[in-house]
Short mmCIF file of C-alpha atoms in Angstrom, two decimals:
data_model
loop_
_atom_site.label_atom_id
_atom_site.label_comp_id
_atom_site.label_asym_id
_atom_site.label_seq_id
_atom_site.Cartn_x
_atom_site.Cartn_y
_atom_site.Cartn_z
CA UNK M 1 102.14 76.32 36.67
CA UNK M 2 103.35 72.78 35.95
CA UNK M 3 102.41 69.22 36.33
CA UNK M 4 105.99 67.96 35.95
CA UNK M 5 106.95 65.81 39.00
CA UNK M 6 110.41 67.22 39.89
CA UNK M 7 113.12 64.58 40.72
CA UNK M 8 113.45 64.17 44.43
CA UNK M 9 117.11 63.11 44.35
CA UNK M 10 119.21 65.47 46.39
CA UNK M 11 116.45 66.96 48.21
CA UNK M 12 117.35 67.83 51.84
CA UNK M 13 114.72 66.21 53.97
CA UNK M 14 113.11 68.54 56.54
CA UNK M 15 113.46 67.74 60.29
CA UNK M 16 111.26 65.04 61.55
CA UNK M 17 108.29 66.76 63.27
CA UNK M 18 104.52 66.12 63.79
CA UNK M 19 102.10 66.27 60.81
CA UNK M 20 101.59 69.96 61.74
CA UNK M 21 104.13 72.28 63.21
CA UNK M 22 102.18 73.86 65.97
CA UNK M 23 104.86 76.53 66.53
CA UNK M 24 104.53 77.81 62.86
CA UNK M 25 100.76 77.66 62.99
CA UNK M 26 100.76 79.71 66.17
CA UNK M 27 103.02 82.37 64.52
CA UNK M 28 100.77 82.44 61.43
CA UNK M 29 97.62 82.97 63.82
CA UNK M 30 99.46 85.79 65.35
CA UNK M 31 100.06 87.35 61.85
CA UNK M 32 96.34 87.23 61.12
CA UNK M 33 95.55 88.95 64.43
CA UNK M 34 98.17 91.47 63.65
CA UNK M 35 96.65 92.24 60.28
CA UNK M 36 93.15 92.66 61.85
CA UNK M 37 94.63 94.98 64.55
CA UNK M 38 96.48 97.21 61.97
CA UNK M 39 93.54 97.64 59.75
CA UNK M 40 91.22 98.33 62.77
CA UNK M 41 93.43 101.04 63.99
CA UNK M 42 93.61 102.66 60.56
CA UNK M 43 89.76 102.97 60.26
CA UNK M 44 88.75 106.53 61.03
CA UNK M 45 85.14 107.97 61.21
CA UNK M 46 84.01 111.37 62.14
CA UNK M 47 80.82 113.45 61.38
CA UNK M 48 80.90 116.99 60.07
CA UNK M 49 78.29 119.44 58.71
CA UNK M 50 78.08 117.46 55.48
CA UNK M 51 77.61 114.12 57.14
CA UNK M 52 79.75 111.16 57.98
CA UNK M 53 83.47 111.19 56.89
CA UNK M 54 85.51 107.99 56.58
CA UNK M 55 89.15 108.25 56.28
CA UNK M 56 92.50 106.52 57.06
CA UNK M 57 93.23 107.44 60.60
CA UNK M 58 96.94 106.95 60.12
CA UNK M 59 97.32 109.47 57.19
CA UNK M 60 99.81 112.24 58.09
CA UNK M 61 100.55 110.77 61.62
CA UNK M 62 103.93 110.08 63.24
CA UNK M 63 102.87 106.81 64.85
CA UNK M 64 102.20 104.82 61.91
CA UNK M 65 105.79 104.16 60.93
CA UNK M 66 106.91 102.69 64.29
CA UNK M 67 103.60 100.80 64.60
CA UNK M 68 104.29 99.30 61.12
CA UNK M 69 107.48 97.86 62.45
CA UNK M 70 105.40 95.93 64.94
CA UNK M 71 102.34 95.00 62.82
CA UNK M 72 103.78 94.73 59.28
CA UNK M 73 103.59 90.95 59.30
CA UNK M 74 102.95 90.14 55.69
CA UNK M 75 106.48 89.18 54.77
CA UNK M 76 106.48 86.54 57.58
CA UNK M 77 103.06 85.34 56.51
CA UNK M 78 104.31 84.64 53.02
CA UNK M 79 107.38 82.88 54.43
CA UNK M 80 105.08 80.72 56.46
CA UNK M 81 102.91 80.23 53.43
CA UNK M 82 105.84 78.94 51.51
CA UNK M 83 106.94 76.71 54.49
CA UNK M 84 103.45 75.06 54.84
CA UNK M 85 102.74 74.94 51.18
CA UNK M 86 106.04 73.16 50.28
CA UNK M 87 105.42 70.57 53.05
CA UNK M 88 101.80 70.02 52.07
CA UNK M 89 102.78 69.69 48.49
CA UNK M 90 105.41 67.03 49.27
CA UNK M 91 103.01 65.10 51.45
CA UNK M 92 100.55 65.03 48.53
CA UNK M 93 103.13 63.72 46.20
CA UNK M 94 104.10 61.05 48.59
CA UNK M 95 100.53 59.93 48.70
CA UNK M 96 100.47 59.70 44.84
CA UNK M 97 98.86 63.22 44.29
CA UNK M 98 99.93 65.62 41.48
CA UNK M 99 100.65 69.25 41.08
CA UNK M 100 97.13 69.73 39.47
CA UNK M 101 95.53 68.33 42.67
CA UNK M 102 97.54 70.65 44.93
CA UNK M 103 96.79 73.79 42.88
CA UNK M 104 93.01 72.86 42.53
CA UNK M 105 92.87 72.30 46.22
CA UNK M 106 94.42 75.67 46.92
CA UNK M 107 92.01 77.42 44.48
CA UNK M 108 89.12 75.92 46.34
CA UNK M 109 90.48 76.78 49.91
CA UNK M 110 91.10 80.32 48.90
CA UNK M 111 88.33 81.23 46.56
CA UNK M 112 85.39 79.41 48.03
CA UNK M 113 85.12 81.64 51.15
CA UNK M 114 85.89 84.68 48.95
CA UNK M 115 82.83 84.03 46.61
CA UNK M 116 80.45 84.27 49.56
CA UNK M 117 82.01 87.31 51.21
CA UNK M 118 81.97 89.17 47.83
CA UNK M 119 78.43 88.23 47.16
CA UNK M 120 77.17 89.45 50.55
CA UNK M 121 79.14 92.63 50.26
CA UNK M 122 77.62 93.31 46.82
CA UNK M 123 74.16 92.64 48.24
CA UNK M 124 75.10 95.04 51.17
CA UNK M 125 76.06 97.81 48.75
CA UNK M 126 72.80 97.27 46.83
CA UNK M 127 70.75 97.67 49.99
CA UNK M 128 72.64 100.85 50.84
CA UNK M 129 71.74 102.30 47.47
CA UNK M 130 68.04 101.31 48.01
CA UNK M 131 68.05 102.98 51.34
CA UNK M 132 69.36 106.19 49.88
CA UNK M 133 72.88 106.29 51.23
CA UNK M 134 74.91 108.87 49.31
CA UNK M 135 76.82 107.36 46.42
CA UNK M 136 80.12 108.78 47.40
CA UNK M 137 79.87 106.93 50.83
CA UNK M 138 79.04 103.70 49.01
CA UNK M 139 81.94 104.11 46.77
CA UNK M 140 84.14 104.83 49.73
CA UNK M 141 82.92 101.63 51.50
CA UNK M 142 83.52 99.72 48.26
CA UNK M 143 87.02 100.99 47.87
CA UNK M 144 87.86 100.30 51.57
CA UNK M 145 86.56 96.81 51.34
CA UNK M 146 88.53 96.00 48.14
CA UNK M 147 91.92 97.26 49.38
CA UNK M 148 92.88 94.17 51.44
CA UNK M 149 91.93 91.84 48.69
CA UNK M 150 95.37 92.35 47.12
CA UNK M 151 96.44 89.60 49.42
CA UNK M 152 93.91 87.07 48.12
CA UNK M 153 95.07 87.66 44.51
CA UNK M 154 98.79 87.50 45.24
CA UNK M 155 98.62 84.52 47.62
CA UNK M 156 96.49 82.79 45.03
CA UNK M 157 99.07 83.44 42.39
CA UNK M 158 101.95 82.25 44.63
CA UNK M 159 100.19 79.13 45.67
CA UNK M 160 99.23 78.29 42.08
CA UNK M 161 102.93 78.59 41.04
CA UNK M 162 104.10 76.72 44.02
CA UNK M 163 104.61 73.46 42.29
CA UNK M 164 106.75 75.13 39.55
CA UNK M 165 108.70 77.15 42.09
CA UNK M 166 109.13 73.96 44.31
CA UNK M 167 110.56 72.11 41.23
CA UNK M 168 112.95 75.00 40.69
CA UNK M 169 113.95 75.11 44.29
CA UNK M 170 114.71 71.30 44.19
CA UNK M 171 116.95 71.81 41.12
CA UNK M 172 118.62 74.90 41.91
CA UNK M 173 117.60 76.57 45.23
CA UNK M 174 120.01 79.35 45.48
CA UNK M 175 119.83 80.40 41.82
CA UNK M 176 116.03 80.43 41.87
CA UNK M 177 115.73 82.63 44.93
CA UNK M 178 118.62 84.83 43.66
CA UNK M 179 116.88 85.41 40.32
CA UNK M 180 113.69 86.48 42.27
CA UNK M 181 115.65 88.71 44.59
CA UNK M 182 117.39 90.34 41.47
CA UNK M 183 114.13 90.78 39.78
CA UNK M 184 112.64 92.44 42.85
CA UNK M 185 115.50 94.92 43.16
CA UNK M 186 115.51 95.55 39.38
CA UNK M 187 111.84 96.64 39.48
CA UNK M 188 112.65 99.20 42.16
CA UNK M 189 115.67 100.56 40.31
CA UNK M 190 113.55 100.83 37.08
CA UNK M 191 110.78 102.51 38.97
CA UNK M 192 112.91 105.09 40.70
CA UNK M 193 114.93 105.74 37.46
CA UNK M 194 111.80 106.22 35.15
CA UNK M 195 109.38 107.69 37.81
CA UNK M 196 106.78 105.28 36.47
CA UNK M 197 105.13 104.19 39.67
CA UNK M 198 103.02 101.61 37.81
CA UNK M 199 106.25 99.50 37.33
CA UNK M 200 106.25 98.86 41.10
CA UNK M 201 103.29 96.62 40.81
CA UNK M 202 105.51 94.01 39.10
CA UNK M 203 106.69 93.39 42.53
CA UNK M 204 103.35 92.07 43.51
CA UNK M 205 104.74 88.91 41.95
CA UNK M 206 108.50 89.06 42.44
CA UNK M 207 108.61 90.30 46.28
CA UNK M 208 105.95 87.90 47.52
CA UNK M 209 107.18 84.89 45.36
CA UNK M 210 110.74 85.57 46.87
CA UNK M 211 109.46 85.48 50.33
CA UNK M 212 107.46 82.24 49.63
CA UNK M 213 110.67 80.85 48.23
CA UNK M 214 112.47 81.76 51.60
CA UNK M 215 109.85 79.65 53.34
CA UNK M 216 111.16 76.62 51.17
CA UNK M 217 114.45 77.01 52.86
CA UNK M 218 112.95 76.97 56.33
CA UNK M 219 110.77 73.93 55.37
CA UNK M 220 113.64 71.82 54.00
CA UNK M 221 115.80 72.47 57.05
CA UNK M 222 118.61 74.47 55.36
CA UNK M 223 118.12 77.49 57.57
CA UNK M 224 117.86 75.35 60.79
CA UNK M 225 121.16 73.70 60.00
CA UNK M 226 122.95 76.91 59.95
CA UNK M 227 124.75 77.89 63.13
CA UNK M 228 122.78 80.34 65.45
CA UNK M 229 125.64 82.89 64.93
CA UNK M 230 125.04 82.83 61.21
CA UNK M 231 121.37 83.20 61.50
CA UNK M 232 121.58 85.92 64.04
CA UNK M 233 124.19 87.71 61.86
CA UNK M 234 121.76 87.40 58.84
CA UNK M 235 118.86 88.82 60.77
CA UNK M 236 120.82 91.65 62.26
CA UNK M 237 122.44 92.51 58.89
CA UNK M 238 119.09 92.68 57.23
CA UNK M 239 117.83 94.98 59.92
CA UNK M 240 120.84 97.25 59.73
CA UNK M 241 120.61 97.34 55.88
CA UNK M 242 116.90 98.16 56.15
CA UNK M 243 117.61 101.05 58.55
CA UNK M 244 120.35 102.30 56.11
CA UNK M 245 117.87 102.34 53.28
CA UNK M 246 115.59 104.50 55.50
CA UNK M 247 118.22 106.91 56.43
CA UNK M 248 119.51 107.39 52.80
CA UNK M 249 115.97 107.88 51.64
CA UNK M 250 115.90 104.68 49.42
CA UNK M 251 112.79 103.44 51.11
CA UNK M 252 110.20 104.89 53.48
CA UNK M 253 110.53 103.97 57.15
CA UNK M 254 106.80 103.41 57.02
CA UNK M 255 106.53 99.74 56.18
CA UNK M 256 102.91 100.12 55.19
CA UNK M 257 104.01 102.41 52.44
CA UNK M 258 106.50 99.82 51.13
CA UNK M 259 103.56 97.39 50.48
CA UNK M 260 101.62 99.37 47.89
CA UNK M 261 103.34 98.67 45.64
CA UNK M 262 105.76 96.22 47.27
CA UNK M 263 109.38 97.19 47.54
CA UNK M 264 112.53 95.14 48.07
CA UNK M 265 112.46 96.59 51.67
CA UNK M 266 110.01 93.78 52.51
CA UNK M 267 112.63 91.17 51.56
CA UNK M 268 114.84 92.49 54.33
CA UNK M 269 111.91 92.49 56.70
CA UNK M 270 111.27 88.87 55.75
CA UNK M 271 114.91 87.87 56.39
CA UNK M 272 114.81 89.53 59.75
CA UNK M 273 111.57 87.88 60.63
CA UNK M 274 112.80 84.49 59.45
CA UNK M 275 116.08 84.68 61.39
CA UNK M 276 114.20 85.50 64.53
CA UNK M 277 111.60 82.65 63.84
CA UNK M 278 114.48 80.25 63.29
CA UNK M 279 116.39 81.14 66.44
CA UNK M 280 113.42 80.78 68.66
CA UNK M 281 111.46 78.03 66.93
CA UNK M 282 111.87 75.29 69.48
CA UNK M 283 110.82 77.64 72.29
CA UNK M 284 107.71 78.96 70.20
CA UNK M 285 106.81 75.33 69.51
CA UNK M 286 106.94 74.46 73.20
CA UNK M 287 104.89 77.48 74.10
CA UNK M 288 102.33 76.75 71.42
CA UNK M 289 101.43 73.28 73.02
CA UNK M 290 99.97 75.12 76.07
CA UNK M 291 96.26 74.31 76.10
CA UNK M 292 95.01 77.92 75.82
CA UNK M 293 97.54 78.81 73.12
CA UNK M 294 96.72 75.62 71.29
CA UNK M 295 93.06 76.48 71.43
CA UNK M 296 93.74 79.99 70.02
CA UNK M 297 95.90 78.57 67.19
CA UNK M 298 93.29 76.02 66.24
CA UNK M 299 90.52 78.47 66.11
CA UNK M 300 92.47 80.80 63.75
CA UNK M 301 94.11 77.99 61.64
CA UNK M 302 90.90 76.57 60.30
CA UNK M 303 89.49 80.08 59.68
CA UNK M 304 92.60 82.00 58.31
CA UNK M 305 91.06 83.09 55.06
CA UNK M 306 87.67 83.61 56.46
CA UNK M 307 88.93 85.98 59.10
CA UNK M 308 90.96 87.89 56.63
CA UNK M 309 88.17 88.21 54.10
CA UNK M 310 85.54 89.34 56.78
CA UNK M 311 87.56 91.62 58.96
CA UNK M 312 87.19 94.50 56.67
CA UNK M 313 83.43 94.20 56.14
CA UNK M 314 83.18 94.02 60.02
CA UNK M 315 85.14 97.19 60.35
CA UNK M 316 83.13 98.92 57.72
CA UNK M 317 79.82 97.96 59.51
CA UNK M 318 81.40 99.28 62.86
CA UNK M 319 82.31 102.58 61.28
CA UNK M 320 78.89 102.95 59.76
CA UNK M 321 77.14 102.12 62.97
CA UNK M 322 79.32 104.59 64.81
CA UNK M 323 78.43 107.37 62.26
CA UNK M 324 74.69 106.63 62.49
CA UNK M 325 74.85 106.60 66.20
CA UNK M 326 76.44 109.97 66.22
CA UNK M 327 73.87 111.41 63.77
CA UNK M 328 70.85 110.09 65.65
CA UNK M 329 72.05 111.01 69.10
CA UNK M 330 73.99 114.23 68.33
CA UNK M 331 77.10 112.81 70.06
CA UNK M 332 80.36 114.51 68.88
CA UNK M 333 82.85 111.85 67.77
CA UNK M 334 86.44 112.49 68.84
CA UNK M 335 88.78 113.95 66.24
CA UNK M 336 91.18 111.38 64.86
CA UNK M 337 94.44 111.02 66.59
CA UNK M 338 93.07 113.03 69.60
CA UNK M 339 93.52 111.89 73.26
CA UNK M 340 89.79 110.88 73.34
CA UNK M 341 90.16 109.04 70.13
CA UNK M 342 93.16 107.02 71.47
CA UNK M 343 91.32 106.34 74.78
CA UNK M 344 88.58 104.66 72.79
CA UNK M 345 90.94 102.49 70.76
CA UNK M 346 91.26 99.52 73.21
CA UNK M 347 87.44 99.03 73.06
CA UNK M 348 87.37 99.46 69.38
CA UNK M 349 90.05 96.93 68.68
CA UNK M 350 88.55 94.39 71.15
CA UNK M 351 85.12 94.81 69.53
CA UNK M 352 86.65 94.41 66.04
CA UNK M 353 88.38 91.16 67.09
CA UNK M 354 85.34 89.85 68.84
CA UNK M 355 82.94 90.60 66.02
CA UNK M 356 85.34 89.16 63.32
CA UNK M 357 85.61 85.93 65.40
CA UNK M 358 81.90 85.57 65.57
CA UNK M 359 81.44 86.16 61.88
CA UNK M 360 84.28 83.80 61.06
CA UNK M 361 82.60 81.07 63.09
CA UNK M 362 79.36 81.56 61.07
CA UNK M 363 81.16 81.15 57.75
CA UNK M 364 83.92 78.66 58.53
CA UNK M 365 82.14 75.75 56.74
CA UNK M 366 82.95 77.59 53.37
CA UNK M 367 86.68 77.37 54.00
CA UNK M 368 86.88 73.93 55.89
CA UNK M 369 84.87 71.84 53.45
CA UNK M 370 87.05 69.38 51.57
CA UNK M 371 87.86 70.27 47.97
CA UNK M 372 85.93 68.28 45.33
CA UNK M 373 87.76 65.89 42.90
CA UNK M 374 90.43 68.09 41.07
CA UNK M 375 90.35 68.36 37.33
CA UNK M 376 92.78 66.33 35.28
CA UNK M 377 93.10 68.96 32.66
CA UNK M 378 95.98 71.44 32.84
CA UNK M 379 94.29 73.90 30.45
CA UNK M 380 91.17 73.86 32.56
CA UNK M 381 93.07 74.51 35.68
CA UNK M 382 95.08 77.40 34.15
CA UNK M 383 91.83 78.84 32.92
CA UNK M 384 90.35 78.49 36.40
CA UNK M 385 93.26 80.17 38.14
CA UNK M 386 93.18 83.03 35.66
CA UNK M 387 89.52 83.41 36.04
CA UNK M 388 89.83 83.67 39.79
CA UNK M 389 92.65 86.15 39.45
CA UNK M 390 90.88 88.36 37.05
CA UNK M 391 87.86 88.32 39.34
CA UNK M 392 89.95 89.67 42.26
CA UNK M 393 91.71 92.10 39.97
CA UNK M 394 88.48 93.70 38.88
CA UNK M 395 87.64 94.55 42.45
CA UNK M 396 91.13 95.92 43.09
CA UNK M 397 91.28 98.05 39.88
CA UNK M 398 87.71 99.20 39.45
CA UNK M 399 86.62 99.13 43.19
CA UNK M 400 83.88 97.10 44.70
CA UNK M 401 80.32 97.98 43.46
CA UNK M 402 77.18 95.99 42.92
CA UNK M 403 78.20 95.47 39.27
CA UNK M 404 81.91 94.61 39.86
CA UNK M 405 80.91 92.19 42.76
CA UNK M 406 78.54 90.45 40.42
CA UNK M 407 81.22 90.07 37.70
CA UNK M 408 83.81 88.87 40.35
CA UNK M 409 81.34 86.34 41.74
CA UNK M 410 80.74 85.01 38.34
CA UNK M 411 84.42 84.69 37.52
CA UNK M 412 85.21 83.03 40.71
CA UNK M 413 82.37 80.53 40.44
CA UNK M 414 83.75 79.72 36.92
CA UNK M 415 87.18 79.21 38.50
CA UNK M 416 85.90 76.77 41.00
CA UNK M 417 83.99 74.91 38.42
CA UNK M 418 87.04 74.75 36.03
CA UNK M 419 89.21 73.49 38.91
CA UNK M 420 86.78 70.58 39.62
CA UNK M 421 86.51 67.23 38.03
CA UNK M 422 83.58 67.19 35.51
CA UNK M 423 83.56 63.45 34.59
CA UNK M 424 81.17 61.62 36.87
CA UNK M 425 82.89 59.24 39.23
CA UNK M 426 81.75 55.66 39.70
CA UNK M 427 79.12 55.30 42.42
CA UNK M 428 80.27 54.45 45.92
CA UNK M 429 80.40 50.61 46.36
CA UNK M 430 80.86 49.87 42.58
CA UNK M 431 83.92 47.90 42.00
CA UNK M 432 85.66 46.95 38.71
CA UNK M 433 85.81 43.13 38.50
CA UNK M 434 89.35 42.04 37.79
CA UNK M 435 90.08 38.34 37.26
CA UNK M 436 92.06 36.74 40.13
#
């Protein structure tokens, strides 16, 4: 993290567009829906003699690999995050803002909705305990809830480092992204050579920061100025190389498996997605201006993090309600991956999207409120960012329980406090008198 204002000489100005790129916003909204759909179809619930069984419906199936090629949108999401983040940071600097203000604003935008979600989930787990729900089911629910939170932690890290990475991009764009790519590949090589799977989690930083950095190239117009032939060749080449890594056994053809921990295969996915987006960007932007498309985009854009944070609790409630219904009525739930199970998926997916949208409407205010005055202290902001990251990390490593939710909430509240200005500002209307 840095507060150094990078020199702007030699920066390639982005193409002149509206204050918001509606096409990019539309693609990001589609990515959010794709994540919800992917997680929804992976939720499996059955009931056997011992009671409800919650499991990943995609485990051991042949359909998850091809489906992951369609719905693994996280590489593109981070590219778009880099695109939007860099432009937002540059606009802030043009208005006289600082790196501290940018990072503090991002901390509030990401962590404020999270603290309410985690707190409510913690209360929900406590109520389940009081009502006598078996401890193993509560632990499973807490684990399932915590799994998607990796995105919150990693995106928070990438956005907190964005000013520093933007400065590096402005000084040496190709060397910077080259170093990140090399680090991502080196982690995969070391992981394979040593057999230490834990090394792969270093790519939670390197892979996603590389993809964010790729978004910088899209934002400053470097990609757009390449000929269509070059962009198409780059995308096709990335796709062919990705297929080659699958055929040779370097990476799994299941792109979901390549996300935990992340592998450099996701970089190739990101290049292919970025190439496709760049080639069709003008067409996408025109389509995004249609009234219904624009309404969909606007709905998701102001609720992106809220939707992401709440979709898993919604799915867990749906799974729990399904299990209770089966136990009370004696209805036999279809076996996972059976014909009857697939026949019920359209209704299941539609219900998941509708309920997530309703919940997001209820909690939008926590994401859309303007951030308070940012702290002017770099040490405070660094401490705040670390506090928020540790809060999320606790849920990922230890699982979500009443105790870990309470600790995470305390750490995130501390992060929000540290990122805010503590010195009282002058009352509205008070002016300092300066001699004419």
